[in-house]
Tab-separated table of C-alpha atoms in Angstrom:
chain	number	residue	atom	x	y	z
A	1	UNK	CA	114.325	-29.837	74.347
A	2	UNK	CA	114.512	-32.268	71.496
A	3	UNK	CA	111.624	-31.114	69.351
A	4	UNK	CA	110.485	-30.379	65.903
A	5	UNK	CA	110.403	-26.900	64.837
A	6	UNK	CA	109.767	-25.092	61.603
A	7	UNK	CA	111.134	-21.494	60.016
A	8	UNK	CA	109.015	-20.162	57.262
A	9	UNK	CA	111.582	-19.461	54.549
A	10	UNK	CA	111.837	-15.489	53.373
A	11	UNK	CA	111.756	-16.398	49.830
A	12	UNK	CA	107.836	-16.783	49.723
A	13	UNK	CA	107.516	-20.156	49.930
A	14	UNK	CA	104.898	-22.517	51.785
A	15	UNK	CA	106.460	-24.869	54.413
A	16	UNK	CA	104.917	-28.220	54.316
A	17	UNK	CA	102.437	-27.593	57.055
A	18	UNK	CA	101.030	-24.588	54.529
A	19	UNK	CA	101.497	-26.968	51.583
A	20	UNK	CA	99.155	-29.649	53.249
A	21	UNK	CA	96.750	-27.456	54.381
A	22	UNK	CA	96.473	-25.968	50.789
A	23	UNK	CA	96.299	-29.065	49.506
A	24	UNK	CA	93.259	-30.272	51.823
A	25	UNK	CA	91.996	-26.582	50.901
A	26	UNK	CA	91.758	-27.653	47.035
A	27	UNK	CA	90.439	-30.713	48.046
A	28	UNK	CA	87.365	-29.363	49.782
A	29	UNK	CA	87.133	-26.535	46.827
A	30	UNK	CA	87.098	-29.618	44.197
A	31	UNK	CA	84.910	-31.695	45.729
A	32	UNK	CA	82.408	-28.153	46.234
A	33	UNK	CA	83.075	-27.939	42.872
A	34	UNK	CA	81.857	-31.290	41.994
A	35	UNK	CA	78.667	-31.171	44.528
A	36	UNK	CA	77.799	-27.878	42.899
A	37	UNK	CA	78.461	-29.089	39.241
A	38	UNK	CA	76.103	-32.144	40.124
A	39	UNK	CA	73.165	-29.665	41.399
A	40	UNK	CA	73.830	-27.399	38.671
A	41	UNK	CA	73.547	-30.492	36.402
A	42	UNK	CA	70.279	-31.695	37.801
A	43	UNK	CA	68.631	-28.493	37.534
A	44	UNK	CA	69.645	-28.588	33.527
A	45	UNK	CA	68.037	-31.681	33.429
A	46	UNK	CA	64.886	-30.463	35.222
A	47	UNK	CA	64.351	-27.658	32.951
A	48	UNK	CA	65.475	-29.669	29.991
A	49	UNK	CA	62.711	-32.199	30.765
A	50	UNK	CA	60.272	-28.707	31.361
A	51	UNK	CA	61.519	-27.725	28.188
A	52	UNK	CA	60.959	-30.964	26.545
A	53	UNK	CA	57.348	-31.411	27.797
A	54	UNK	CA	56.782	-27.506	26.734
A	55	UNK	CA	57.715	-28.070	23.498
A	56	UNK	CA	55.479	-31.351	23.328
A	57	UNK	CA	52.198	-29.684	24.210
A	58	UNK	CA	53.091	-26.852	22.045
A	59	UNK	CA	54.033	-29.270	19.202
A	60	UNK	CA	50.498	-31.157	20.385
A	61	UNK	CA	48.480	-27.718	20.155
A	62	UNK	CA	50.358	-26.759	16.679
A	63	UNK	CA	49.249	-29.795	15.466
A	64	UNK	CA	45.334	-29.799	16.364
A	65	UNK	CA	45.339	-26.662	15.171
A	66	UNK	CA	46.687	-27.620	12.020
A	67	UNK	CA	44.739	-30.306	11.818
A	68	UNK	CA	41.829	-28.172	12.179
A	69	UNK	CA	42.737	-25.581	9.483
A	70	UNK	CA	43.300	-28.557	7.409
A	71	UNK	CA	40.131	-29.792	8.010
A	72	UNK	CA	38.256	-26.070	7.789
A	73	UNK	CA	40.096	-25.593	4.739
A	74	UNK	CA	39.549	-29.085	2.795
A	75	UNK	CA	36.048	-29.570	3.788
A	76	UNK	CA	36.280	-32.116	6.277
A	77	UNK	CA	34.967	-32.804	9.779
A	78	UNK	CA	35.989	-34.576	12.873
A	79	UNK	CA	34.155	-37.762	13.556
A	80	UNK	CA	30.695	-36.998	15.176
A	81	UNK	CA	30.075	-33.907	13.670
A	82	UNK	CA	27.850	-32.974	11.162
A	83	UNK	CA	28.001	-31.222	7.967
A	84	UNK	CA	25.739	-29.243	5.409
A	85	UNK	CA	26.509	-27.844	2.168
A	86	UNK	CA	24.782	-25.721	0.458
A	87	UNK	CA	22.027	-26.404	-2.558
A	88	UNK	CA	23.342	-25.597	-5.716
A	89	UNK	CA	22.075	-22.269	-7.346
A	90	UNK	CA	18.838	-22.593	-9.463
A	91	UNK	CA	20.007	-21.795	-12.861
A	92	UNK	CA	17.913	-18.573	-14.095
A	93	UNK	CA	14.967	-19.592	-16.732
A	94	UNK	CA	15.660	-18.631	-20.357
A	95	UNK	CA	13.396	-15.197	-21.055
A	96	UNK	CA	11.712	-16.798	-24.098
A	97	UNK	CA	10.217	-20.229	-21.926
A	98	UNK	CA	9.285	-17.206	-19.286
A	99	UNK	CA	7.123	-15.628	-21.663
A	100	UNK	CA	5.689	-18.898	-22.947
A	101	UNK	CA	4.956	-19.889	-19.200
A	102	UNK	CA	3.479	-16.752	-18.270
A	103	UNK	CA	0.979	-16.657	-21.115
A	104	UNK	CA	0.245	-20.390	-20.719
A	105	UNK	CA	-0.594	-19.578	-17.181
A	106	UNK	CA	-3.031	-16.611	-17.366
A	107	UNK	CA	-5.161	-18.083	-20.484
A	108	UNK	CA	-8.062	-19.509	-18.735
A	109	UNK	CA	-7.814	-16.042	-16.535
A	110	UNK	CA	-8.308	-14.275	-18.951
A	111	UNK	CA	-11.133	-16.100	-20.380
A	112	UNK	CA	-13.098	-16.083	-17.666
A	113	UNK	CA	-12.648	-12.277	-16.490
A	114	UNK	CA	-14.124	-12.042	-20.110
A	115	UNK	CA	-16.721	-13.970	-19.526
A	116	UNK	CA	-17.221	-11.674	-16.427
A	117	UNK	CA	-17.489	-8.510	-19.103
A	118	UNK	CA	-20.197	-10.184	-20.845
A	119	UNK	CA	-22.199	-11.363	-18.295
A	120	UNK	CA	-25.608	-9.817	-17.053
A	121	UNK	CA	-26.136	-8.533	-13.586
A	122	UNK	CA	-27.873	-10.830	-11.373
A	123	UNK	CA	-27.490	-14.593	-11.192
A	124	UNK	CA	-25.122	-14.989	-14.574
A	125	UNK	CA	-22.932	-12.693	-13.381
A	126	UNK	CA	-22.129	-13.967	-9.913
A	127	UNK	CA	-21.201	-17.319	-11.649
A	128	UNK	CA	-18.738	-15.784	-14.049
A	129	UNK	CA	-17.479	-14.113	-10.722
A	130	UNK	CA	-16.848	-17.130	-9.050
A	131	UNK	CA	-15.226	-18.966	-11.665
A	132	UNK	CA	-12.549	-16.318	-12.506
A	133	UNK	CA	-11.802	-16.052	-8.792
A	134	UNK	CA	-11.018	-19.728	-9.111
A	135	UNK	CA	-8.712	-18.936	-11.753
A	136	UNK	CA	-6.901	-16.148	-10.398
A	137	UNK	CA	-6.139	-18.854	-7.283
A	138	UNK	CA	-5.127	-20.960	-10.016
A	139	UNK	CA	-3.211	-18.764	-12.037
A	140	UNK	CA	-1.596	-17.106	-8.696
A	141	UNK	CA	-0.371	-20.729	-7.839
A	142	UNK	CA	1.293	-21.352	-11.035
A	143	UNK	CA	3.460	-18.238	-11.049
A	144	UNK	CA	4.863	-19.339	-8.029
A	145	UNK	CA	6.367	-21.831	-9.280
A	146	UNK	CA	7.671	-20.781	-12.489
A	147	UNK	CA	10.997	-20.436	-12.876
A	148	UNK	CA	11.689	-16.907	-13.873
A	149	UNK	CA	14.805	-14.762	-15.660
A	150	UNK	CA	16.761	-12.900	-12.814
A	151	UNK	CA	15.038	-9.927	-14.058
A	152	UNK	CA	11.136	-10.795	-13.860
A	153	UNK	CA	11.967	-12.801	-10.262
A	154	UNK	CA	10.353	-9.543	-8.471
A	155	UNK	CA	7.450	-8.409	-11.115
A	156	UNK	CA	6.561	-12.385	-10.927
A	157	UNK	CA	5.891	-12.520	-7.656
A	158	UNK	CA	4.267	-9.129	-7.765
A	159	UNK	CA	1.719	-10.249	-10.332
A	160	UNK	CA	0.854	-13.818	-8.374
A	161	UNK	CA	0.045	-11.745	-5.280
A	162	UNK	CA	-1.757	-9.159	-6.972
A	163	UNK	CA	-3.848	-11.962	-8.551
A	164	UNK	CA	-4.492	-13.949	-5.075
A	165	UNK	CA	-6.070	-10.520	-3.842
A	166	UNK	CA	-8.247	-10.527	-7.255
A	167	UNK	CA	-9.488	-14.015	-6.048
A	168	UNK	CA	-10.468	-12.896	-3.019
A	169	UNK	CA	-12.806	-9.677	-4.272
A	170	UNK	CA	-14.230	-11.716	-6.906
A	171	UNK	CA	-15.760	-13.963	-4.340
A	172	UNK	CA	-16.472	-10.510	-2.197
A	173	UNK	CA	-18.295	-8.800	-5.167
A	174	UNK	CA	-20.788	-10.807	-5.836
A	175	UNK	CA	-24.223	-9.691	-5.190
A	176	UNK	CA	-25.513	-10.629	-2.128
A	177	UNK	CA	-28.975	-10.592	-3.179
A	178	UNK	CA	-32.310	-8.483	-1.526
A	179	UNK	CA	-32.584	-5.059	-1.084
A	180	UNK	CA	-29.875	-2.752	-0.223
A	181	UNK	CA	-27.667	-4.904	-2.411
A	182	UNK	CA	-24.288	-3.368	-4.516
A	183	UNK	CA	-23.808	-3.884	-7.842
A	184	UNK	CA	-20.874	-6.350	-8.546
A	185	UNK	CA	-19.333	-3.833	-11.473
A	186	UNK	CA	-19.844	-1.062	-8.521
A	187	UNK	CA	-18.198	-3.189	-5.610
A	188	UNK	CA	-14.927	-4.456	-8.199
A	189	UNK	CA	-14.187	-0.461	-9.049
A	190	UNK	CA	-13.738	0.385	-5.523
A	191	UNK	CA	-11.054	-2.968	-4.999
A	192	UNK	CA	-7.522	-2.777	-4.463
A	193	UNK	CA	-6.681	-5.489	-6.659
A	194	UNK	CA	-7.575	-4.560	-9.904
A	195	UNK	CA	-5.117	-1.439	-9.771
A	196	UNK	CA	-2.492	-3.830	-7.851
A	197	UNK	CA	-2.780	-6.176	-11.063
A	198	UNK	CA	-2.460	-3.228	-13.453
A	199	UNK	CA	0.907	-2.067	-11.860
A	200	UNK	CA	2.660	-5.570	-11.923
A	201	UNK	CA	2.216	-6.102	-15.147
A	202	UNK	CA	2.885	-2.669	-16.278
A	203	UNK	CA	6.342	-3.445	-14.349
A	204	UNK	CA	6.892	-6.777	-16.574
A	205	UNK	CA	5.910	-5.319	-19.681
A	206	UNK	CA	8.767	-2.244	-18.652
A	207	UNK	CA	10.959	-5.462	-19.013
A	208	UNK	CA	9.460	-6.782	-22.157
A	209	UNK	CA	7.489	-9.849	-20.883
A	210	UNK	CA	3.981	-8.685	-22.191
A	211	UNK	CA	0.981	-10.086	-20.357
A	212	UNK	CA	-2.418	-10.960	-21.968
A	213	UNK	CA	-4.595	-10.351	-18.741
A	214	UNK	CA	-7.678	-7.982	-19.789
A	215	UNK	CA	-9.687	-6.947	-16.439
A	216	UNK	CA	-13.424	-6.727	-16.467
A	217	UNK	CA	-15.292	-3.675	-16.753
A	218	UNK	CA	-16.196	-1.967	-13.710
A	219	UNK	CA	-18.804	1.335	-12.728
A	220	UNK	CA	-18.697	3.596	-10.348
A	221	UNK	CA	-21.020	4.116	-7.114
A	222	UNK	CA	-23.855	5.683	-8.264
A	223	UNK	CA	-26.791	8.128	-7.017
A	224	UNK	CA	-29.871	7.970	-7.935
A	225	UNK	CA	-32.505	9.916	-6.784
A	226	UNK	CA	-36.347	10.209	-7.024
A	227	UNK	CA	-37.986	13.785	-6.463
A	228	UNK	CA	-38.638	15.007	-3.251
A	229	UNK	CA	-42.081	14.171	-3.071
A	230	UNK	CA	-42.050	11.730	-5.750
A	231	UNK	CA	-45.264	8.881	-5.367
A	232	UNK	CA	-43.479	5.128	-5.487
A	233	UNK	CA	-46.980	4.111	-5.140
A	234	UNK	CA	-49.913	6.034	-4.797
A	235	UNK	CA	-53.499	3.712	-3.617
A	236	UNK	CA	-57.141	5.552	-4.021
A	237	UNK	CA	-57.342	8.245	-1.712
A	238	UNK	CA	-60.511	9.813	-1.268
A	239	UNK	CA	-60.123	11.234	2.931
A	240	UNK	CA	-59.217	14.578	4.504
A	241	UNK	CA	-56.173	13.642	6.275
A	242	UNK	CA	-53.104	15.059	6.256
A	243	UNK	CA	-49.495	13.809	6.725
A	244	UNK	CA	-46.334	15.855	7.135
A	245	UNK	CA	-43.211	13.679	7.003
A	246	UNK	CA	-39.942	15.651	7.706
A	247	UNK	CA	-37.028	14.059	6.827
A	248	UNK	CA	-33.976	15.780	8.740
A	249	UNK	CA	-31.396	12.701	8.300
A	250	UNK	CA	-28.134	12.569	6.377
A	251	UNK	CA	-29.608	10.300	3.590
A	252	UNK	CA	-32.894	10.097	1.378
A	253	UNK	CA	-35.750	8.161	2.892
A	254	UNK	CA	-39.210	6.316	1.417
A	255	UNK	CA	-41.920	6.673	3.380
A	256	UNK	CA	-44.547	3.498	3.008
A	257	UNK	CA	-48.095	3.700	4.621
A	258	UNK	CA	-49.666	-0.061	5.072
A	259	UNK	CA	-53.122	-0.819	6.183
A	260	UNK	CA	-52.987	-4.527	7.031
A	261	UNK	CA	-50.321	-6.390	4.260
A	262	UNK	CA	-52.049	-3.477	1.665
A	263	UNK	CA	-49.397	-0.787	0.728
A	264	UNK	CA	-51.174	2.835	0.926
A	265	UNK	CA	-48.628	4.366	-0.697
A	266	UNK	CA	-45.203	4.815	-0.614
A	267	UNK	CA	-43.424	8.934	-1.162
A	268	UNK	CA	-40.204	9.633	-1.920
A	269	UNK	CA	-38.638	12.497	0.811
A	270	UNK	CA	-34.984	13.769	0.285
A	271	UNK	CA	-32.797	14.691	2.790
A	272	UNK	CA	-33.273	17.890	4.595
A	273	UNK	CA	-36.917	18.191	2.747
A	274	UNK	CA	-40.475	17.596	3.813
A	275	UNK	CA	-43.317	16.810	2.051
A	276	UNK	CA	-47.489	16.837	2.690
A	277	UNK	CA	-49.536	14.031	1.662
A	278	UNK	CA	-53.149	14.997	1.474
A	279	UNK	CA	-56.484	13.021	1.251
A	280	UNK	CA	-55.351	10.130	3.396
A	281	UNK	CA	-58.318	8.107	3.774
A	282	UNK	CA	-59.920	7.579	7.588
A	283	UNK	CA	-57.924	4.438	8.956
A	284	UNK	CA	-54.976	2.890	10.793
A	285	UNK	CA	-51.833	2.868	9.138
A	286	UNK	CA	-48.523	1.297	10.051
A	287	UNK	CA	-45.812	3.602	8.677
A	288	UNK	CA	-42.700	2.230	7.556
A	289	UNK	CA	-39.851	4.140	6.509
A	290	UNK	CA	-35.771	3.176	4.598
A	291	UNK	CA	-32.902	5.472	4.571
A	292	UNK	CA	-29.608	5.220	1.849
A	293	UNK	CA	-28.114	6.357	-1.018
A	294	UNK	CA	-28.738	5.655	-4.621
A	295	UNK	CA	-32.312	4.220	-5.058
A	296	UNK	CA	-32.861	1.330	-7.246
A	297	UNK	CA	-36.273	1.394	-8.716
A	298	UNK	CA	-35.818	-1.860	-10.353
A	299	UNK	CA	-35.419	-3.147	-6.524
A	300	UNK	CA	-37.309	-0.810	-5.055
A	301	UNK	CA	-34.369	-0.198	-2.516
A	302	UNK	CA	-31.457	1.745	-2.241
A	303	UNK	CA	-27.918	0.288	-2.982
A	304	UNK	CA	-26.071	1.573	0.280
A	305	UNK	CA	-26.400	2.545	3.497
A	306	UNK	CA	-29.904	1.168	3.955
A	307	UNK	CA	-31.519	1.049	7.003
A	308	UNK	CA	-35.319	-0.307	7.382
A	309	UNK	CA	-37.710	1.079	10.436
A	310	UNK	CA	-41.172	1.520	11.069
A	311	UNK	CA	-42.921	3.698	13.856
A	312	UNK	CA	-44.045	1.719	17.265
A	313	UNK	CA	-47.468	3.561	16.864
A	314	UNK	CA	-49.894	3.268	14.414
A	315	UNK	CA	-51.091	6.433	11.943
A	316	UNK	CA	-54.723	6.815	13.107
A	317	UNK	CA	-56.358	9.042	10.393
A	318	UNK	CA	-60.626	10.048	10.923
A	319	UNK	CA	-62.508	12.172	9.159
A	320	UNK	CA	-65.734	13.255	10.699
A	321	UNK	CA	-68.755	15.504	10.072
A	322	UNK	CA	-69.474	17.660	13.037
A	323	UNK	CA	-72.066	20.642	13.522
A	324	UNK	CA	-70.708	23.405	11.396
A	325	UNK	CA	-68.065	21.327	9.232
A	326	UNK	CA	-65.866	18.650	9.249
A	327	UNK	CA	-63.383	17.555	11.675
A	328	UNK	CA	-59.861	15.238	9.957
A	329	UNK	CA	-56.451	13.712	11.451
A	330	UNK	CA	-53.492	16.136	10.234
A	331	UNK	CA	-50.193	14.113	11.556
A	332	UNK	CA	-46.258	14.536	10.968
A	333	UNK	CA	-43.755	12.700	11.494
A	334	UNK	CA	-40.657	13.322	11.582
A	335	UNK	CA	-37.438	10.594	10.837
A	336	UNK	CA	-34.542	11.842	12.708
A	337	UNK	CA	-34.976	12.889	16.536
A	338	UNK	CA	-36.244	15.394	17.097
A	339	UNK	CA	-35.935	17.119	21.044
A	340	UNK	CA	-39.235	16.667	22.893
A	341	UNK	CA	-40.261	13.465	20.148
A	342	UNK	CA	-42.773	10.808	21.313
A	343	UNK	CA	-42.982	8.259	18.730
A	344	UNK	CA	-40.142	5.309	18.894
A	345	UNK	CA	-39.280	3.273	16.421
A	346	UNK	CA	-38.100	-0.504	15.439
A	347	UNK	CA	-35.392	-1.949	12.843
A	348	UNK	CA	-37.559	-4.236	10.267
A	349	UNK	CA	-35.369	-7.023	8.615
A	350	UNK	CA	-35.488	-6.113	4.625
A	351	UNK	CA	-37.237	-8.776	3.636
A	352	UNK	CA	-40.693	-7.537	5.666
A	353	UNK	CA	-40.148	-4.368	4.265
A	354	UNK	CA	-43.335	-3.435	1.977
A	355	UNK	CA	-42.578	-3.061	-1.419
């Protein structure tokens, strides 16, 4: 049968039939090749452009923050915001105008605390007191704004606030008036401020700015006492009666019998003492009575701790002749209570106390 046929050849070579199917083969593996090259090239491109925009943000970011250093570092500030520098230090005072500003500033203190020394209790010296607490306020407010050395910053402050507190217990010090009233010189000693005034400046002297500032005298509480027993005042008394006051408080007392507005008389009785008054006239007495310390015969008062009473009940003294004698009141009373006491007793405002 007429026919084609093929033989393939021993020596290792393709026939045609192998040769075109090779060939067709490499055509299909080329154009793979090219499909594949194309994806592969597209995805280079899509990570290039990733790439690209990565390195623009991260070029974007580097710059802002750049910019921002730049800005931190130069002084600057984006638009909107606002800045604040701060004041310029204030250059420390030269030690010499100190001391010239310091002395200029306490002079009129100081010449009215003197004026204080001199004065005489009573009226004169509450004026002097009120003036030289004006001045310490005066003289407290003109430290504070003194410029001062770097050294004398904390002693000058110090010294204004001890002076302020002066102020105040000037005012406070002065004598209120009436009975039961502190002396001034007494009420200043036992102040803060004087002391606090002392110790600043003691601390600028240390540093050598000397202060002229001289403080006015002061005294200490005192305590005065009458003898137990002791007449204030002592009327006619020509009766039989007899009065007994016990005094069992923690202070001294006066004891004042008044018939009408007319002071009896008035005894002095210490604390933890008694003491007998005899011939009280036949009468009705009101009996008034002030506790305290330190008794001020000039006032007729004591200085502290006062306290002003009087008994509810009247004193009723008699003295009558009966058959065989005669019959008189003998009374006591006694100032503190007392367990099984029947007398009460009212405050009396100082100024209706009987002198």
């Amino acid at each position: 049968m007429p026919g084609y046929t093929s033989a393939r050849p021993t020596d290792g070579t393709s026939t045609y039939e192998d040769r075109a199917s090779a060939h067709e083969d490499g055509a299909r593996a080329a154009r793979g090749e090219r499909r594949s090259g194309r994806r592969r090239a597209r995805r280079a491109a899509g990570l290039g452009a990733t790439a690209l925009a990565l390195c623009f943000v991260l070029a974007a970011c580097a710059a802002d923050g750049g910019g921002a250093d730049r800005a931190g570092g130069s002084g600057g500030s984006s638009p909107g915001t606002a800045t604040s520098s701060a004041p310029p230090p204030t250059p420390s005072a030269d030690p010499d105008a100190y001391r010239k500003a310091l002395a200029h500033s306490l002079a009129p203190l100081d010449k009215a605390l003197r004026a204080v020394d001199r004065a005489h209790e009573g009226g004169s010296l509450d004026k002097a007191l009120d003036a030289a607490a004006t001045k310490a306020d005066a003289a407290a407010d003109a430290l504070q704004t003194t410029r001062t050395p770097d050294d004398a910053g904390a002693g000058n402050s110090q010294l204004a606030t001890a002076l302020r507190a002066l102020g105040q217990d000037l005012k406070s010090a002065r004598g209120q008036g009436g009975r039961c009233a502190t002396s001034p010189r007494v009420e200043l000693g036992t102040a803060q401020s004087p002391k606090s005034v002392e110790d600043a400046t003691r601390a600028l002297g240390a540093l050598g700015y000397a202060v002229a500032l001289r403080l006015p005298r002061t005294e200490r509480a005192k305590h005065r006492r009458l003898a137990n027993g002791a007449f204030l005042r002592d009327g006619s008394r020509g009766g039989l009666g007899r009065l007994t006051v016990n005094n069992g408080t923690g202070t001294d007392a006066v004891v004042t019998l008044t018939r009408g507005r007319r002071t009896a008389f008035s005894v002095y009785v210490r604390r933890g003492s008694n003491t007998t008054i005899r011939s009280v006239d036949s009468g009705s007495y009101t009996v008034y009575f002030t506790t305290g310390e330190d008794w001020n015969s000039a006032k007729s008062s004591f200085t502290r701790e006062c306290s002003f009473e009087k008994f509810d009940d009247r004193a009723d003294f008699r003295t009558v002749r009966v058959s065989g004698g005669t019959q008189y009141t003998v009374l006591t009373f006694t100032l503190n209570k007392v367990l099984g006491g029947n007398a009460s007793t009212s405050t009396v405002p100082p100024g209706e106390f009987p002198s």
